[in-house]
PDB file of C-alpha atoms in Angstrom:
ATOM      1  CA  MET A   6      65.850  49.875 -33.867  1.00 66.00           C
ATOM      2  CA  GLU A   7      64.901  53.585 -33.598  1.00 73.00           C
ATOM      3  CA  SER A   8      66.519  55.668 -36.352  1.00 88.00           C
ATOM      4  CA  GLU A   9      68.729  58.687 -35.561  1.00 88.00           C
ATOM      5  CA  LYS A  10      66.212  60.816 -37.036  1.00 89.00           C
ATOM      6  CA  SER A  11      63.426  59.499 -34.977  1.00 92.00           C
ATOM      7  CA  LYS A  12      65.704  59.862 -31.883  1.00 91.00           C
ATOM      8  CA  PHE A  13      66.476  63.475 -32.750  1.00 93.00           C
ATOM      9  CA  ASN A  14      62.797  64.434 -33.233  1.00 93.00           C
ATOM     10  CA  ARG A  15      61.900  62.691 -30.002  1.00 94.00           C
ATOM     11  CA  MET A  16      64.567  64.634 -28.172  1.00 94.00           C
ATOM     12  CA  ARG A  17      63.301  67.972 -29.745  1.00 96.00           C
ATOM     13  CA  LYS A  18      59.820  67.261 -28.451  1.00 96.00           C
ATOM     14  CA  LYS A  19      61.034  66.253 -25.075  1.00 94.00           C
ATOM     15  CA  ILE A  20      63.167  69.376 -24.616  1.00 96.00           C
ATOM     16  CA  LEU A  21      60.242  71.615 -25.894  1.00 97.00           C
ATOM     17  CA  ASN A  22      57.951  70.111 -23.442  1.00 96.00           C
ATOM     18  CA  ILE A  23      60.135  70.450 -20.536  1.00 95.00           C
ATOM     19  CA  ILE A  24      60.826  74.158 -21.359  1.00 97.00           C
ATOM     20  CA  LEU A  25      56.988  74.864 -21.854  1.00 97.00           C
ATOM     21  CA  THR A  26      56.373  73.660 -18.237  1.00 96.00           C
ATOM     22  CA  GLU A  27      59.197  76.007 -16.969  1.00 97.00           C
ATOM     23  CA  ILE A  28      58.437  79.153 -18.955  1.00 98.00           C
ATOM     24  CA  PRO A  29      55.666  80.305 -16.771  1.00 97.00           C
ATOM     25  CA  ILE A  30      58.060  80.464 -13.733  1.00 96.00           C
ATOM     26  CA  TYR A  31      61.328  81.698 -15.348  1.00 96.00           C
ATOM     27  CA  GLY A  32      60.138  83.300 -18.626  1.00 96.00           C
ATOM     28  CA  PHE A  33      61.403  82.522 -22.115  1.00 97.00           C
ATOM     29  CA  ASN A  34      65.021  83.388 -21.637  1.00 96.00           C
ATOM     30  CA  GLU A  35      68.482  81.791 -21.112  1.00 96.00           C
ATOM     31  CA  LYS A  36      67.546  81.028 -17.455  1.00 96.00           C
ATOM     32  CA  VAL A  37      64.766  78.655 -18.568  1.00 96.00           C
ATOM     33  CA  LEU A  38      67.445  76.781 -20.544  1.00 95.00           C
ATOM     34  CA  ILE A  39      69.540  76.400 -17.465  1.00 95.00           C
ATOM     35  CA  VAL A  40      66.580  75.112 -15.409  1.00 95.00           C
ATOM     36  CA  ALA A  41      65.639  72.663 -18.171  1.00 94.00           C
ATOM     37  CA  SER A  42      69.110  71.202 -18.460  1.00 92.00           C
ATOM     38  CA  GLN A  43      69.011  70.323 -14.739  1.00 91.00           C
ATOM     39  CA  LYS A  44      65.959  68.033 -15.307  1.00 84.00           C
ATOM     40  CA  LYS A  45      66.349  64.245 -15.176  1.00 72.00           C
ATOM     41  CA  ASP A  46      67.990  62.664 -18.215  1.00 80.00           C
ATOM     42  CA  LEU A  47      68.847  66.053 -19.753  1.00 86.00           C
ATOM     43  CA  GLN A  48      71.932  68.072 -19.909  1.00 89.00           C
ATOM     44  CA  ARG A  49      72.690  71.577 -21.256  1.00 91.00           C
ATOM     45  CA  SER A  50      74.931  69.942 -23.957  1.00 92.00           C
ATOM     46  CA  ASP A  51      71.752  68.203 -25.195  1.00 91.00           C
ATOM     47  CA  ILE A  52      69.838  71.269 -25.662  1.00 95.00           C
ATOM     48  CA  ASP A  53      72.749  72.965 -27.366  1.00 95.00           C
ATOM     49  CA  ARG A  54      73.081  69.972 -29.627  1.00 95.00           C
ATOM     50  CA  ILE A  55      69.499  69.783 -30.552  1.00 96.00           C
ATOM     51  CA  PHE A  56      68.854  73.518 -30.619  1.00 97.00           C
ATOM     52  CA  PRO A  57      72.275  74.998 -31.713  1.00 96.00           C
ATOM     53  CA  GLU A  58      70.600  78.437 -32.257  1.00 96.00           C
ATOM     54  CA  GLY A  59      69.109  78.590 -28.819  1.00 96.00           C
ATOM     55  CA  LEU A  60      65.977  80.228 -28.021  1.00 97.00           C
ATOM     56  CA  ASP A  61      65.272  81.438 -31.477  1.00 97.00           C
ATOM     57  CA  GLU A  62      65.396  78.024 -32.859  1.00 97.00           C
ATOM     58  CA  ILE A  63      63.186  76.725 -30.041  1.00 98.00           C
ATOM     59  CA  LYS A  64      60.577  79.406 -30.734  1.00 98.00           C
ATOM     60  CA  GLU A  65      60.561  78.430 -34.434  1.00 97.00           C
ATOM     61  CA  TYR A  66      60.220  74.767 -33.664  1.00 98.00           C
ATOM     62  CA  PHE A  67      57.309  75.434 -31.269  1.00 98.00           C
ATOM     63  CA  PHE A  68      55.262  77.420 -33.880  1.00 98.00           C
ATOM     64  CA  GLY A  69      56.163  74.802 -36.532  1.00 97.00           C
ATOM     65  CA  GLU A  70      54.772  72.095 -34.268  1.00 97.00           C
ATOM     66  CA  ILE A  71      51.532  74.135 -33.805  1.00 98.00           C
ATOM     67  CA  ASP A  72      51.310  74.655 -37.635  1.00 97.00           C
ATOM     68  CA  LYS A  73      51.678  70.801 -38.101  1.00 97.00           C
ATOM     69  CA  ASN A  74      49.162  69.985 -35.440  1.00 97.00           C
ATOM     70  CA  MET A  75      46.621  72.501 -36.768  1.00 97.00           C
ATOM     71  CA  ILE A  76      46.984  71.182 -40.299  1.00 96.00           C
ATOM     72  CA  LYS A  77      46.423  67.724 -39.095  1.00 96.00           C
ATOM     73  CA  ILE A  78      43.395  68.546 -36.976  1.00 96.00           C
ATOM     74  CA  LEU A  79      41.742  70.599 -39.703  1.00 94.00           C
ATOM     75  CA  SER A  80      42.427  68.043 -42.450  1.00 91.00           C
ATOM     76  CA  ASN A  81      40.470  65.479 -40.326  1.00 91.00           C
ATOM     77  CA  ASN A  82      37.616  67.889 -39.646  1.00 88.00           C
ATOM     78  CA  ASN A  83      36.423  68.380 -43.358  1.00 84.00           C
ATOM     79  CA  ILE A  84      36.449  72.243 -43.143  1.00 90.00           C
ATOM     80  CA  ASP A  85      36.099  72.299 -46.986  1.00 86.00           C
ATOM     81  CA  LYS A  86      32.467  71.806 -46.454  1.00 88.00           C
ATOM     82  CA  LEU A  87      32.266  75.095 -44.569  1.00 92.00           C
ATOM     83  CA  ARG A  88      31.935  78.620 -45.883  1.00 92.00           C
ATOM     84  CA  ILE A  89      35.388  80.365 -46.491  1.00 89.00           C
ATOM     85  CA  ARG A  90      34.857  82.800 -43.491  1.00 91.00           C
ATOM     86  CA  ASP A  91      34.061  79.774 -41.287  1.00 94.00           C
ATOM     87  CA  ARG A  92      37.165  77.946 -42.450  1.00 95.00           C
ATOM     88  CA  ILE A  93      39.232  80.901 -41.483  1.00 94.00           C
ATOM     89  CA  ALA A  94      37.502  81.206 -37.998  1.00 96.00           C
ATOM     90  CA  SER A  95      37.797  77.493 -37.490  1.00 96.00           C
ATOM     91  CA  SER A  96      41.505  77.494 -38.236  1.00 96.00           C
ATOM     92  CA  LEU A  97      42.307  80.265 -35.740  1.00 97.00           C
ATOM     93  CA  ILE A  98      40.048  78.787 -33.148  1.00 97.00           C
ATOM     94  CA  CYS A  99      41.895  75.496 -33.626  1.00 97.00           C
ATOM     95  CA  ARG A 100      45.237  77.367 -33.066  1.00 98.00           C
ATOM     96  CA  PHE A 101      44.127  78.975 -29.935  1.00 98.00           C
ATOM     97  CA  GLU A 102      42.806  75.754 -28.574  1.00 97.00           C
ATOM     98  CA  LEU A 103      46.406  74.353 -29.198  1.00 98.00           C
ATOM     99  CA  PHE A 104      47.888  77.331 -27.446  1.00 98.00           C
ATOM    100  CA  GLN A 105      45.442  76.907 -24.473  1.00 96.00           C
ATOM    101  CA  LYS A 106      47.241  73.949 -22.941  1.00 94.00           C
ATOM    102  CA  HIS A 107      50.433  76.160 -22.368  1.00 97.00           C
ATOM    103  CA  LYS A 108      48.741  79.591 -22.256  1.00 97.00           C
ATOM    104  CA  LYS A 109      51.108  81.415 -19.978  1.00 97.00           C
ATOM    105  CA  SER A 110      54.163  79.958 -21.936  1.00 98.00           C
ATOM    106  CA  VAL A 111      52.665  81.003 -25.191  1.00 98.00           C
ATOM    107  CA  ILE A 112      52.240  84.531 -23.967  1.00 98.00           C
ATOM    108  CA  HIS A 113      55.799  84.632 -22.781  1.00 97.00           C
ATOM    109  CA  ILE A 114      57.088  83.358 -26.093  1.00 98.00           C
ATOM    110  CA  PHE A 115      55.081  86.008 -28.156  1.00 97.00           C
ATOM    111  CA  SER A 116      56.214  88.715 -25.711  1.00 96.00           C
ATOM    112  CA  THR A 117      59.831  88.255 -26.981  1.00 96.00           C
ATOM    113  CA  ASP A 118      58.825  89.081 -30.663  1.00 96.00           C
ATOM    114  CA  PHE A 119      59.359  92.798 -30.018  1.00 95.00           C
ATOM    115  CA  VAL A 120      63.149  91.995 -30.414  1.00 94.00           C
ATOM    116  CA  ASP A 121      62.737  91.246 -34.070  1.00 95.00           C
ATOM    117  CA  PRO A 122      59.335  92.544 -35.394  1.00 95.00           C
ATOM    118  CA  LEU A 123      60.224  91.685 -39.030  1.00 94.00           C
ATOM    119  CA  LYS A 124      60.994  88.149 -38.291  1.00 95.00           C
ATOM    120  CA  SER A 125      57.646  87.974 -36.135  1.00 96.00           C
ATOM    121  CA  MET A 126      55.788  89.496 -39.118  1.00 95.00           C
ATOM    122  CA  ASN A 127      57.211  86.876 -41.508  1.00 95.00           C
ATOM    123  CA  ARG A 128      55.912  84.246 -39.077  1.00 96.00           C
ATOM    124  CA  LEU A 129      52.449  85.610 -38.990  1.00 96.00           C
ATOM    125  CA  TRP A 130      52.530  85.788 -42.811  1.00 95.00           C
ATOM    126  CA  LYS A 131      53.599  82.142 -42.844  1.00 96.00           C
ATOM    127  CA  THR A 132      50.760  81.113 -40.652  1.00 97.00           C
ATOM    128  CA  SER A 133      48.290  83.210 -42.519  1.00 95.00           C
ATOM    129  CA  ASP A 134      49.333  81.575 -45.761  1.00 96.00           C
ATOM    130  CA  ILE A 135      48.765  78.173 -44.365  1.00 96.00           C
ATOM    131  CA  ILE A 136      45.246  79.028 -43.064  1.00 95.00           C
ATOM    132  CA  TRP A 137      44.313  80.677 -46.440  1.00 93.00           C
ATOM    133  CA  LYS A 138      45.542  77.528 -48.340  1.00 93.00           C
ATOM    134  CA  LEU A 139      43.572  75.365 -45.962  1.00 93.00           C
ATOM    135  CA  ALA A 140      40.719  77.425 -46.826  1.00 91.00           C
ATOM    136  CA  GLY A 141      41.177  76.687 -50.515  1.00 91.00           C
ATOM    137  CA  ASP A 142      42.493  80.066 -51.552  1.00 89.00           C
ATOM    138  CA  GLN A 143      44.578  79.842 -54.838  1.00 87.00           C
ATOM    139  CA  SER A 144      44.943  83.526 -55.582  1.00 83.00           C
ATOM    140  CA  THR A 145      48.195  84.746 -57.080  1.00 81.00           C
ATOM    141  CA  ASP A 146      47.382  88.412 -57.816  1.00 79.00           C
ATOM    142  CA  PHE A 147      47.365  91.396 -55.482  1.00 75.00           C
ATOM    143  CA  ASN A 148      44.656  89.738 -53.406  1.00 79.00           C
ATOM    144  CA  HIS A 149      47.176  87.025 -52.346  1.00 85.00           C
ATOM    145  CA  TYR A 150      49.226  89.774 -50.600  1.00 85.00           C
ATOM    146  CA  THR A 151      46.108  91.615 -49.189  1.00 83.00           C
ATOM    147  CA  LYS A 152      44.514  88.460 -47.769  1.00 87.00           C
ATOM    148  CA  ARG A 153      47.468  87.486 -45.875  1.00 90.00           C
ATOM    149  CA  ILE A 154      48.224  90.867 -44.498  1.00 90.00           C
ATOM    150  CA  LEU A 155      44.557  91.222 -43.263  1.00 90.00           C
ATOM    151  CA  LEU A 156      44.565  87.791 -41.799  1.00 93.00           C
ATOM    152  CA  SER A 157      47.933  88.523 -40.017  1.00 94.00           C
ATOM    153  CA  TRP A 158      46.157  91.422 -38.432  1.00 93.00           C
ATOM    154  CA  VAL A 159      43.163  89.441 -37.419  1.00 95.00           C
ATOM    155  CA  TYR A 160      45.262  86.702 -36.042  1.00 97.00           C
ATOM    156  CA  LEU A 161      47.520  89.004 -33.890  1.00 97.00           C
ATOM    157  CA  THR A 162      44.695  91.378 -32.591  1.00 96.00           C
ATOM    158  CA  THR A 163      42.756  88.247 -31.599  1.00 97.00           C
ATOM    159  CA  PHE A 164      45.723  86.721 -29.970  1.00 98.00           C
ATOM    160  CA  ILE A 165      45.898  89.823 -27.823  1.00 97.00           C
ATOM    161  CA  CYS A 166      42.246  89.427 -26.960  1.00 97.00           C
ATOM    162  CA  TRP A 167      42.848  85.805 -26.102  1.00 98.00           C
ATOM    163  CA  THR A 168      45.535  86.778 -23.612  1.00 97.00           C
ATOM    164  CA  LYS A 169      43.097  88.702 -21.475  1.00 95.00           C
ATOM    165  CA  ASP A 170      40.258  86.028 -21.767  1.00 96.00           C
ATOM    166  CA  ARG A 171      40.038  84.023 -18.647  1.00 94.00           C
ATOM    167  CA  ASP A 172      37.378  81.597 -19.825  1.00 93.00           C
ATOM    168  CA  LYS A 173      38.923  78.298 -20.674  1.00 89.00           C
ATOM    169  CA  ASN A 174      36.597  78.111 -23.728  1.00 93.00           C
ATOM    170  CA  PHE A 175      37.548  81.693 -24.629  1.00 95.00           C
ATOM    171  CA  GLN A 176      34.067  82.665 -25.715  1.00 96.00           C
ATOM    172  CA  GLU A 177      34.994  86.369 -25.646  1.00 97.00           C
ATOM    173  CA  THR A 178      37.823  85.677 -28.066  1.00 97.00           C
ATOM    174  CA  LYS A 179      35.538  83.882 -30.471  1.00 97.00           C
ATOM    175  CA  LEU A 180      33.184  86.780 -30.625  1.00 97.00           C
ATOM    176  CA  PHE A 181      36.150  89.234 -31.069  1.00 97.00           C
ATOM    177  CA  LEU A 182      37.298  87.038 -33.870  1.00 97.00           C
ATOM    178  CA  ASP A 183      33.905  86.965 -35.483  1.00 95.00           C
ATOM    179  CA  ARG A 184      33.717  90.784 -35.396  1.00 94.00           C
ATOM    180  CA  ARG A 185      37.226  90.963 -36.887  1.00 92.00           C
ATOM    181  CA  ILE A 186      36.400  88.685 -39.740  1.00 90.00           C
ATOM    182  CA  ASN A 187      33.289  90.743 -40.456  1.00 87.00           C
ATOM    183  CA  GLU A 188      35.396  93.900 -40.626  1.00 83.00           C
ATOM    184  CA  VAL A 189      37.741  92.234 -42.995  1.00 78.00           C
ATOM    185  CA  LEU A 190      34.880  91.118 -45.133  1.00 72.00           C
ATOM    186  CA  LEU A 191      33.627  94.647 -45.309  1.00 69.00           C
ATOM    187  CA  PHE A 192      37.059  95.721 -46.439  1.00 60.00           C
ATOM    188  CA  GLY A 193      36.999  93.215 -49.076  1.00 54.00           C
ATOM    189  CA  LYS A 194      34.205  95.066 -50.736  1.00 56.00           C
ATOM    190  CA  THR A 195      36.215  98.245 -51.196  1.00 52.00           C
ATOM    191  CA  SER A 196      37.823  99.439 -54.351  1.00 49.00           C
ATOM    192  CA  ARG A 197      41.213  98.040 -55.431  1.00 57.00           C
ATOM    193  CA  LYS A 198      42.866 101.294 -55.233  1.00 54.00           C
ATOM    194  CA  LEU A 199      41.701 101.771 -51.687  1.00 49.00           C
ATOM    195  CA  LYS A 200      42.863  98.096 -50.718  1.00 54.00           C
ATOM    196  CA  GLU A 201      46.364  98.907 -52.089  1.00 55.00           C
ATOM    197  CA  SER A 202      46.638 102.164 -50.116  1.00 52.00           C
ATOM    198  CA  ILE A 203      45.212 100.737 -46.762  1.00 53.00           C
ATOM    199  CA  SER A 204      46.981  97.265 -46.919  1.00 53.00           C
ATOM    200  CA  SER A 205      50.400  98.385 -47.779  1.00 56.00           C
ATOM    201  CA  LEU A 206      50.539 101.323 -45.394  1.00 64.00           C
ATOM    202  CA  GLN A 207      48.140 101.116 -42.522  1.00 79.00           C
ATOM    203  CA  PHE A 208      47.735  97.498 -41.792  1.00 81.00           C
ATOM    204  CA  THR A 209      51.413  96.637 -41.986  1.00 86.00           C
ATOM    205  CA  GLU A 210      52.324  99.539 -39.743  1.00 88.00           C
ATOM    206  CA  LYS A 211      49.556  98.475 -37.377  1.00 90.00           C
ATOM    207  CA  ILE A 212      50.737  95.058 -37.163  1.00 93.00           C
ATOM    208  CA  LEU A 213      54.436  96.051 -36.640  1.00 94.00           C
ATOM    209  CA  ASP A 214      53.257  98.488 -33.805  1.00 95.00           C
ATOM    210  CA  LEU A 215      51.316  95.582 -32.206  1.00 94.00           C
ATOM    211  CA  ILE A 216      54.356  93.390 -32.383  1.00 96.00           C
ATOM    212  CA  LYS A 217      56.520  95.969 -30.788  1.00 95.00           C
ATOM    213  CA  ASN A 218      53.997  96.202 -27.894  1.00 94.00           C
ATOM    214  CA  LEU A 219      53.789  92.533 -27.151  1.00 95.00           C
ATOM    215  CA  ARG A 220      56.483  93.017 -24.407  1.00 93.00           C
ATOM    216  CA  THR A 221      53.805  94.729 -22.320  1.00 93.00           C
ATOM    217  CA  ILE A 222      51.423  91.765 -22.276  1.00 91.00           C
ATOM    218  CA  LYS A 223      50.748  90.249 -18.972  1.00 84.00           C
ATOM    219  CA  THR A 224      50.375  86.548 -18.267  1.00 81.00           C
TER     220      THR A 224
END
């Protein structure tokens, strides 16, 4: 007999998949929840029960599922045999491959991040932390903070490039990512004092500005 937890998780995935198919038409808003609730074997009360916090909770669940799938795929691909820079690149490419299936929906979801830039920043940080740990990073000093801020910037700028890349294999995005990683590696060779100044002021501000402008991205 299926457990209550299993039923709950299955229902969450079902609702998310229905919503992802409707977002390109209706956007990521309350209307898409209304449309989703009219689908076969689904009611609005089901959505409200499974996701009581609404769109915000659905968004967090979606990115959480992407994180889990990314970790699973990379753990099976023996990326520990790669150079660290290639582990980082492979992780982000894997993430965009997961995004690709529902590209328009993912862009719509990201475009709502301008509403709460700090929350979006925290999510970028969480993803960057996961990727760095997958790459074998164990730093606990100032470098721990710097690496995650820089990777958040790489991730977000590459995401913006990916939104404009019409190639299903997103070759332009991969080249862009490679250039961004090279820039970060050059930054890593600068002095500690300069790193502290740039990472705490410029990169954080750049990321927040990019998040605020996500609403202008076209699907």
